[in-house]
XYZ file of N, CA, C and O in Angstrom:
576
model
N 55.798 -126.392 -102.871
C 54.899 -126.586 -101.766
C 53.548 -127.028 -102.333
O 53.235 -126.221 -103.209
N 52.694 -127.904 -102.202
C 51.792 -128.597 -101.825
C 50.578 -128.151 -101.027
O 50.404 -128.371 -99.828
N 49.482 -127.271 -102.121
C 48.324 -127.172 -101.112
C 47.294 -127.421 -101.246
O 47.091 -127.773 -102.407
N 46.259 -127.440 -100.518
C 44.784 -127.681 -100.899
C 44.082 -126.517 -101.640
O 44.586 -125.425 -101.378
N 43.237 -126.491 -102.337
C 42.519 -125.348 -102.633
C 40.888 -125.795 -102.830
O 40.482 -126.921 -103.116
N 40.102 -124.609 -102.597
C 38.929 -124.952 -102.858
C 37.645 -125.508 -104.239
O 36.510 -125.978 -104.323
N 38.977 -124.979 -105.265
C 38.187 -125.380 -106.726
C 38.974 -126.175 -107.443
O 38.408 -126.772 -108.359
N 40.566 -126.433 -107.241
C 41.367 -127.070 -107.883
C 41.784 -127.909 -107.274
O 42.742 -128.364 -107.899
N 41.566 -128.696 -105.904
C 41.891 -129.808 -105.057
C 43.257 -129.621 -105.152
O 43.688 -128.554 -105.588
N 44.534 -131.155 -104.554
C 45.908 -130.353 -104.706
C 46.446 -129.702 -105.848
O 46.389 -130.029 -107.034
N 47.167 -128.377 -105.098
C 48.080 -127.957 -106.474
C 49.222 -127.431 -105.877
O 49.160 -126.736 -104.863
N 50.196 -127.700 -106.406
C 51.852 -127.025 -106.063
C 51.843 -125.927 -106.237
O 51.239 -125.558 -107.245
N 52.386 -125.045 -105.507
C 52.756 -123.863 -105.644
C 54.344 -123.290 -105.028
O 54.832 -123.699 -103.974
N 55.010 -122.238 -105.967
C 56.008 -122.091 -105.688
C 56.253 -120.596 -104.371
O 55.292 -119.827 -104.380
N 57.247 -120.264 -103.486
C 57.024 -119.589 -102.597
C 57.301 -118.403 -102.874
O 56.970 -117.530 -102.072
N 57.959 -118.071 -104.042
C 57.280 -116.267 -104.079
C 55.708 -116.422 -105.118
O 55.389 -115.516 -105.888
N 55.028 -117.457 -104.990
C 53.664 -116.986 -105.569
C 52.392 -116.485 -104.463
O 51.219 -116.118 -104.518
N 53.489 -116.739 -103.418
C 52.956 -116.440 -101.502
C 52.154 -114.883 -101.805
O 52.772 -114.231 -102.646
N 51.136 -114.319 -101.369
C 50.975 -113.322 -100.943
C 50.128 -112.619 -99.612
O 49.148 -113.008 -98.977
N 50.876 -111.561 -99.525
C 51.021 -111.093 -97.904
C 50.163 -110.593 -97.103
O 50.593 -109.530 -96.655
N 49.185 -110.848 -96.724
C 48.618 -109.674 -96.373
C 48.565 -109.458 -94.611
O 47.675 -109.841 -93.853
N 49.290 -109.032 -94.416
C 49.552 -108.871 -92.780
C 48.648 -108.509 -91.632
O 48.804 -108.673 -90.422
N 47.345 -107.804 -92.540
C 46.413 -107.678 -91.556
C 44.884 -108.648 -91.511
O 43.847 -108.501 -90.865
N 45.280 -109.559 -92.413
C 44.171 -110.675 -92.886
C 43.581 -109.803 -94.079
O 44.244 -109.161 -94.893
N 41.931 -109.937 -94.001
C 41.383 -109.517 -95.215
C 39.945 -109.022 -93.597
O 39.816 -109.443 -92.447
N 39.433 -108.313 -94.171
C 38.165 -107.744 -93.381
C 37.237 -108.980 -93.614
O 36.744 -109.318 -94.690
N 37.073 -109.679 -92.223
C 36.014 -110.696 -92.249
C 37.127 -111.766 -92.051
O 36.505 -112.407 -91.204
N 38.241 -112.421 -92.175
C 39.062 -113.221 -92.654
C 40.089 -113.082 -91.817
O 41.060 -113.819 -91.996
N 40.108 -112.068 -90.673
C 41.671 -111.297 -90.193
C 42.627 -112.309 -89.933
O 43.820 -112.006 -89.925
N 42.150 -113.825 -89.655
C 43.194 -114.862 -89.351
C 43.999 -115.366 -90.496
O 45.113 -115.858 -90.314
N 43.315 -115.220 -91.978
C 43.686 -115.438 -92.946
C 44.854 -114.785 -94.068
O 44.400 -114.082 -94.971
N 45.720 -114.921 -94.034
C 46.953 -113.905 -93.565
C 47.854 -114.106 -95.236
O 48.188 -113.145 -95.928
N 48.112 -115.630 -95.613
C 48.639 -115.760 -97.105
C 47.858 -116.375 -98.309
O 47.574 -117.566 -98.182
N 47.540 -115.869 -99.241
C 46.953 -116.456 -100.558
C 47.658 -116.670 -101.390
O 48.845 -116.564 -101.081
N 47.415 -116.983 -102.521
C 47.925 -117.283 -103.962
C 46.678 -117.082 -104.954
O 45.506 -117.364 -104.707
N 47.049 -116.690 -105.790
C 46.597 -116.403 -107.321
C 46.270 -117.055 -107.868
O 46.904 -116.609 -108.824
N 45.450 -118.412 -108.548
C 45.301 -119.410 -109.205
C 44.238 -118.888 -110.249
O 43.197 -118.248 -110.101
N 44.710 -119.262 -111.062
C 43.743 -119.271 -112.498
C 42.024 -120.186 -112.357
O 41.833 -121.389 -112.174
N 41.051 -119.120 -112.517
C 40.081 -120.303 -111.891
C 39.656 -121.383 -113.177
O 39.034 -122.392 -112.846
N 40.034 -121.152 -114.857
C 39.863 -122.018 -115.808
C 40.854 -121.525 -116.792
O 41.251 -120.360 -116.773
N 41.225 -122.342 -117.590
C 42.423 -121.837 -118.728
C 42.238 -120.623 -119.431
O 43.169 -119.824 -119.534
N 40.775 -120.344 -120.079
C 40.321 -119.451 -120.707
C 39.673 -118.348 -119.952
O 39.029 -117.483 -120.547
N 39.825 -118.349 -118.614
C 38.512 -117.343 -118.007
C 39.225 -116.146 -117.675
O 40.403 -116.207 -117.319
N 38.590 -115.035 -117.764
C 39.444 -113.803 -117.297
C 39.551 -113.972 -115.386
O 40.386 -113.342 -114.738
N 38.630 -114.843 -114.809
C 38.556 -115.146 -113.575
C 40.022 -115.909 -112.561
O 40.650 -116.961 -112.684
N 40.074 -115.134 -111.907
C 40.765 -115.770 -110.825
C 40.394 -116.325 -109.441
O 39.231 -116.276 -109.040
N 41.690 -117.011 -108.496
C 41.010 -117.286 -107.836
C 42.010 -117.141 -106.377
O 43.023 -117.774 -106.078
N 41.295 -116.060 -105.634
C 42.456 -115.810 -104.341
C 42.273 -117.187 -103.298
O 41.534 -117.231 -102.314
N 42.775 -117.807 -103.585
C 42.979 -119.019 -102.203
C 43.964 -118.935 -100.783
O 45.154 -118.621 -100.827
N 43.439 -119.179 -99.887
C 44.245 -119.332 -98.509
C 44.660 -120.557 -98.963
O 44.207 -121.553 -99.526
N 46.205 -119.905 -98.286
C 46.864 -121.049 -98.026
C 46.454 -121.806 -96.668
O 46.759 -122.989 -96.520
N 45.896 -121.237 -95.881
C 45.346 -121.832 -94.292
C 43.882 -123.048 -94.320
O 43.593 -124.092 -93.734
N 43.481 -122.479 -94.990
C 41.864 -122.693 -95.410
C 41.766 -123.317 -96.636
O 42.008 -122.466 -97.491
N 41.545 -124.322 -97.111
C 41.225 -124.852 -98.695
C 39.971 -124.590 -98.766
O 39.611 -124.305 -99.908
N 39.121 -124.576 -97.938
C 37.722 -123.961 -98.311
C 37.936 -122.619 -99.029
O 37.459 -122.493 -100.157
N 38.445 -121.861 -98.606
C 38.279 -120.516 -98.297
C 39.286 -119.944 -99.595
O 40.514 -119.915 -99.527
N 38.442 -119.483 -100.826
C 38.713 -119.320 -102.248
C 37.737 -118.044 -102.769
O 36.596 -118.389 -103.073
N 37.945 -117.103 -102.859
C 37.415 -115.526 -103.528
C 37.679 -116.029 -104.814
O 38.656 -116.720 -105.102
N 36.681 -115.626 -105.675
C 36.668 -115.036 -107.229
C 37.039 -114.362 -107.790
O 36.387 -114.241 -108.828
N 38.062 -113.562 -107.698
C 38.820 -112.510 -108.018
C 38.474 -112.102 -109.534
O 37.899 -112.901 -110.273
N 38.830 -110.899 -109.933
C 39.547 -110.703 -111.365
C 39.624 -109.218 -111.134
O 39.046 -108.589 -110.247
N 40.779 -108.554 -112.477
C 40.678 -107.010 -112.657
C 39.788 -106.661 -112.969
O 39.205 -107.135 -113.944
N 39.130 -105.248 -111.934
C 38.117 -104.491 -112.344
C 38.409 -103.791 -113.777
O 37.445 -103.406 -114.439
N 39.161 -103.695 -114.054
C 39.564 -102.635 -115.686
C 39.244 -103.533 -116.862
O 39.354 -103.019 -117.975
N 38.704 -105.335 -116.750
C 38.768 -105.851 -117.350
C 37.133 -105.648 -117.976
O 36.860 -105.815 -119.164
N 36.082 -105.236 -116.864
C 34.454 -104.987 -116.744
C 34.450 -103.854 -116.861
O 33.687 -103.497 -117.758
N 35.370 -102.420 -115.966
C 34.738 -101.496 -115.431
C 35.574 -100.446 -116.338
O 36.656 -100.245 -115.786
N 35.426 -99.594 -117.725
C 36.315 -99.062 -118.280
C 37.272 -97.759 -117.580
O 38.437 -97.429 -117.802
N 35.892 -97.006 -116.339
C 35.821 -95.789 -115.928
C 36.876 -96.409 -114.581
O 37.924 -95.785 -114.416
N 36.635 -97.445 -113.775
C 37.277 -97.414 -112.741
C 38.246 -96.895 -112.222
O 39.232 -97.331 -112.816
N 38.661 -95.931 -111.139
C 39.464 -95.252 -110.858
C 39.483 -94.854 -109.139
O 38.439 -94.583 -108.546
N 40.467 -94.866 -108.647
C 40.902 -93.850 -107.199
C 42.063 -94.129 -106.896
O 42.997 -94.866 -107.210
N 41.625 -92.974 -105.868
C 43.787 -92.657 -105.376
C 43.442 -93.822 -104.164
O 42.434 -94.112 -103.520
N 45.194 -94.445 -104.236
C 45.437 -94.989 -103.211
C 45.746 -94.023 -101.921
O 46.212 -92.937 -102.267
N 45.621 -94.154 -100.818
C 45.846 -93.119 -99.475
C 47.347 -93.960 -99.136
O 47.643 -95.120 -98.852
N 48.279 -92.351 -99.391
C 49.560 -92.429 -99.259
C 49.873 -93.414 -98.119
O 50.964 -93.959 -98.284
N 49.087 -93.868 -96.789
C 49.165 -95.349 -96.103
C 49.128 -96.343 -96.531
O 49.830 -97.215 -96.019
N 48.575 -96.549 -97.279
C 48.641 -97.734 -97.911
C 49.865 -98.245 -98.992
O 50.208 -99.415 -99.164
N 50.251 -97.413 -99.460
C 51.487 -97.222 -100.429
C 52.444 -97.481 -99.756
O 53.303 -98.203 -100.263
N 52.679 -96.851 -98.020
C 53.884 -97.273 -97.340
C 53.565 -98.423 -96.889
O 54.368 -99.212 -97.387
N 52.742 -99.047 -96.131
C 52.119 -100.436 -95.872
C 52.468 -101.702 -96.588
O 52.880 -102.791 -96.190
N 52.042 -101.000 -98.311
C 52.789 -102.206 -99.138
C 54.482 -101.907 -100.161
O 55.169 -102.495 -100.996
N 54.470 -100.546 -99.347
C 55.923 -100.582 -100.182
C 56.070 -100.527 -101.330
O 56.909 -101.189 -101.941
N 55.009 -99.450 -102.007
C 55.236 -99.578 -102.954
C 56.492 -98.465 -103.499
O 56.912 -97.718 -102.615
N 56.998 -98.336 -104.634
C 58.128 -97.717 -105.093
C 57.506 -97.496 -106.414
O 57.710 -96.357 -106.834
N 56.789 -98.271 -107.210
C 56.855 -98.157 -108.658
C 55.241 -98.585 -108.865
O 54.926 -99.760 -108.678
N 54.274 -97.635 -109.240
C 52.792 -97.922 -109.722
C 52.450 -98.739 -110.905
O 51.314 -98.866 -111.362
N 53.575 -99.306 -111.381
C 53.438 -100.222 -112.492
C 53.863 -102.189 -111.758
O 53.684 -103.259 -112.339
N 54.352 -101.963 -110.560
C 54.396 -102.939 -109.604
C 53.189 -103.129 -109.000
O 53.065 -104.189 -108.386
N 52.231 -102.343 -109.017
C 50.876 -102.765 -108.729
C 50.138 -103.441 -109.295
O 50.100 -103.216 -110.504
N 49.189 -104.587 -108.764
C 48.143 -104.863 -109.235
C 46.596 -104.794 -108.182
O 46.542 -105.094 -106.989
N 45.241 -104.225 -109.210
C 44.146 -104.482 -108.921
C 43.398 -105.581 -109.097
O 43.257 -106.094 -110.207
N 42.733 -106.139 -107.782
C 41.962 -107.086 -107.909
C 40.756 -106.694 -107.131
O 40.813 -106.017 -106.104
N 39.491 -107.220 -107.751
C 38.236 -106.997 -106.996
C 37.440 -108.141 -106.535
O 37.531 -109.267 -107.025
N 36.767 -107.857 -105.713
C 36.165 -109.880 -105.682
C 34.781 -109.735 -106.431
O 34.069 -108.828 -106.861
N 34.782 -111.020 -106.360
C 33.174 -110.862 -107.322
C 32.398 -112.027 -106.610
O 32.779 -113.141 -106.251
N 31.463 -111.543 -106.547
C 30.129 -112.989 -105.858
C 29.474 -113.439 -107.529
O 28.818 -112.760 -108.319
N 29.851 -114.499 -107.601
C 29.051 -115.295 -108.767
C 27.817 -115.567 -108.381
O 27.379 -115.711 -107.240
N 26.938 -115.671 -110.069
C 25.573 -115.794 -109.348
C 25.767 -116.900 -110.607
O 26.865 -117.217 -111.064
N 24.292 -117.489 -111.132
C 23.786 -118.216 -112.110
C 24.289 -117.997 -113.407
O 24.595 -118.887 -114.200
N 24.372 -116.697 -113.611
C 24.918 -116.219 -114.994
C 25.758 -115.095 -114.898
O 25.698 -114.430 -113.864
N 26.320 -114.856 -115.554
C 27.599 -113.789 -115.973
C 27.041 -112.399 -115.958
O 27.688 -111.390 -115.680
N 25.695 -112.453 -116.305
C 24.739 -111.526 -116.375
C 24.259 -110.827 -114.550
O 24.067 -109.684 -114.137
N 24.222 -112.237 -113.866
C 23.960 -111.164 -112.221
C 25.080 -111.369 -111.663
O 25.059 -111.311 -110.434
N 26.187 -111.618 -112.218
C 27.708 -111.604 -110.921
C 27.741 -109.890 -110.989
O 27.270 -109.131 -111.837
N 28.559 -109.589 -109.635
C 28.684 -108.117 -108.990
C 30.002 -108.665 -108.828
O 30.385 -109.826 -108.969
N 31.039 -106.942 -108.297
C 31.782 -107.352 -108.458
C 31.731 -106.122 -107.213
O 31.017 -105.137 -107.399
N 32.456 -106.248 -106.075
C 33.056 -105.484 -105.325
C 33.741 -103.810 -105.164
O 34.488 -103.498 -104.237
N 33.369 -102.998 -106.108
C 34.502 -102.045 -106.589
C 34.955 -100.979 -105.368
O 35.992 -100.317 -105.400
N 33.999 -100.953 -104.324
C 33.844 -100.189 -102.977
C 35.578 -100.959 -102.177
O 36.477 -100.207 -101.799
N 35.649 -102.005 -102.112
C 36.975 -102.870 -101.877
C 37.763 -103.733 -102.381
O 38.108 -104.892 -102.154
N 38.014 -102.773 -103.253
C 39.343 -103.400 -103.767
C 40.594 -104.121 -103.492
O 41.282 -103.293 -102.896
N 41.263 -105.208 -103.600
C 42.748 -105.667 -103.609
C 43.648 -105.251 -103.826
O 43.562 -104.937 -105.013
N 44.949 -104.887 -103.333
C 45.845 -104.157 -103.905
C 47.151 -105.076 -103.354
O 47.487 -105.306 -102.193
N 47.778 -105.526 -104.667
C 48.738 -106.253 -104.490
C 50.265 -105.731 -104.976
O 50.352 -105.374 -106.151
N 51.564 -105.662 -104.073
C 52.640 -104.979 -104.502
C 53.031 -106.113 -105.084
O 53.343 -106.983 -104.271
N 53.163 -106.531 -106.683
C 54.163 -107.752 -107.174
C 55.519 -107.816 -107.142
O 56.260 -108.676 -107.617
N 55.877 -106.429 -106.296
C 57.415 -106.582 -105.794
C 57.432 -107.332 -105.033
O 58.359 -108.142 -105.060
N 56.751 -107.393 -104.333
C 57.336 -107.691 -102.349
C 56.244 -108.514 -102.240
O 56.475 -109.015 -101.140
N 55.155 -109.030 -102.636
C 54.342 -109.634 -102.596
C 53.582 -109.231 -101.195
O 53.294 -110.220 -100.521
N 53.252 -108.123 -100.700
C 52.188 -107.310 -99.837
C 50.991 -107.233 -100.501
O 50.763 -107.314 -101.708
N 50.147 -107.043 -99.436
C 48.667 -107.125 -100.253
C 47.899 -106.698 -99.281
O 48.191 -106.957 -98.114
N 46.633 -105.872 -99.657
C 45.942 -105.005 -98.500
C 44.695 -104.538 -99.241
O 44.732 -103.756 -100.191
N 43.333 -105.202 -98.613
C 42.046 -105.080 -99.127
C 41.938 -103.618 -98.960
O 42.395 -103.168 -97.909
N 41.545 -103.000 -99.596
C 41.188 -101.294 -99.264
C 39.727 -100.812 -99.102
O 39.100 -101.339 -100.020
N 38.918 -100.065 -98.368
C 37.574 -99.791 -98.158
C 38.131 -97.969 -98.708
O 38.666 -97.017 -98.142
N 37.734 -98.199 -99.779
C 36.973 -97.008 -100.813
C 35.900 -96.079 -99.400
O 34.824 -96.611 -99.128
N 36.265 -94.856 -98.677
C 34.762 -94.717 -97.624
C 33.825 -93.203 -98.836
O 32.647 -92.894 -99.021
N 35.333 -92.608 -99.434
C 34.623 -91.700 -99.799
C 34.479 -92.016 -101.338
O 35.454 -91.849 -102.071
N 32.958 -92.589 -101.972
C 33.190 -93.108 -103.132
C 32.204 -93.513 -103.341
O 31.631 -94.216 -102.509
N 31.649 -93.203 -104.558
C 30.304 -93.685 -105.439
C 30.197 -94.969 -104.935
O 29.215 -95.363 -104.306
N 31.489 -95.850 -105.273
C 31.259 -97.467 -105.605
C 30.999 -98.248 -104.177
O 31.310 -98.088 -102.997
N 30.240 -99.195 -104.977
C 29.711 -100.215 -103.939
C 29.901 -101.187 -103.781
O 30.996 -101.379 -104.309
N 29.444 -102.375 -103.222
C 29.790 -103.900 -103.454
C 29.159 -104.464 -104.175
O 29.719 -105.519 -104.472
N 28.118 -104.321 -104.717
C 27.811 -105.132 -105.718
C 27.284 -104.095 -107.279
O 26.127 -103.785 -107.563
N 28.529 -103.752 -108.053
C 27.961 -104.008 -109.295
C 28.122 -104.855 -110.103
O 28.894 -105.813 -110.091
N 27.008 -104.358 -111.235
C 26.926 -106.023 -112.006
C 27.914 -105.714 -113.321
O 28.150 -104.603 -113.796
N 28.347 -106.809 -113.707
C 29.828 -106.678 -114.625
C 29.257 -106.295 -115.752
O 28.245 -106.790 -116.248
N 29.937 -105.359 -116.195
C 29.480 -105.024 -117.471
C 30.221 -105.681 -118.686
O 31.259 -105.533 -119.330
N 29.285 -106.366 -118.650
C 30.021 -107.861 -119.413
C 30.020 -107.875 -121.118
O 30.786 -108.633 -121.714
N 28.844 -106.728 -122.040
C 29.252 -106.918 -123.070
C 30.233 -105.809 -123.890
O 30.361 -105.695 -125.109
N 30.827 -105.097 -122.907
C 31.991 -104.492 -123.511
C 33.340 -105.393 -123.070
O 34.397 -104.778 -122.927
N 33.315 -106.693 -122.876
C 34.567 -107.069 -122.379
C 34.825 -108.287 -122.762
O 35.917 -108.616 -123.226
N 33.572 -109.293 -122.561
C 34.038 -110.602 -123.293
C 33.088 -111.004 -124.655
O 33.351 -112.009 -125.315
């Protein structure tokens, strides 16, 4: 399949690289399937793209890649939601707002991504009871 994207103009993609998210994304609710795209060969950065929207491209990457401490329980709803079976079938993703330098990008940790790579489900999560916020800044020289 054949789509537009917002940083990589066309690119093929195959249909289990589909992912699900059935209730949109908060802000986005119409926006329903993404894909994963690498945002440069070398970058730890990703890039969540609608398949609906070629504009419409998040910055993704793992918080564990910036944040060493990062941690919380998923709420046993959400686990049935995406079906999960096996916590090693999970993946975390956080979004990040880029700024000028690597030095002021933040990264989301208050709402996190949570993707089942079984079943390809996926469900933004709002952290309510929790230190973290939306914008911290990456703690960038323990990582790259």
């Amino acid at each position: 399949m054949i789509i537009q994207t917002k940083y990589h103009g066309e690119v093929t993609i195959k249909e289990e690289q589909i992912i699900n998210f059935s209730n949109g994304i908060p802000g986005f609710l119409d926006q329903k399937q993404f894909v994963i795209l690498p945002l440069s060969e070398e970058s730890p950065f990703l890039v969540l793209q609608s398949l609906k929207n070629a504009a419409l491209g998040f910055i993704v990457s793992s918080p564990f890649l910036f944040f060493n401490q990062y941690e919380f329980d998923l709420d046993e709803t959400v686990v049935d939601i995406l079906e999960v079976e096996d916590a090693n079938d999970v993946e975390v993703m956080v979004i990040l707002t880029m700024e000028s330098s690597i030095e002021k990008t933040t990264a989301n940790l208050r709402a996190p991504i949570i993707v089942n790579r079984k079943n390809m489900k996926a469900k933004q999560v709002i952290l309510h009871d929790s230190a973290y916020h939306t914008k911290h800044l990456l703690e960038v020289a323990s990582s790259c």
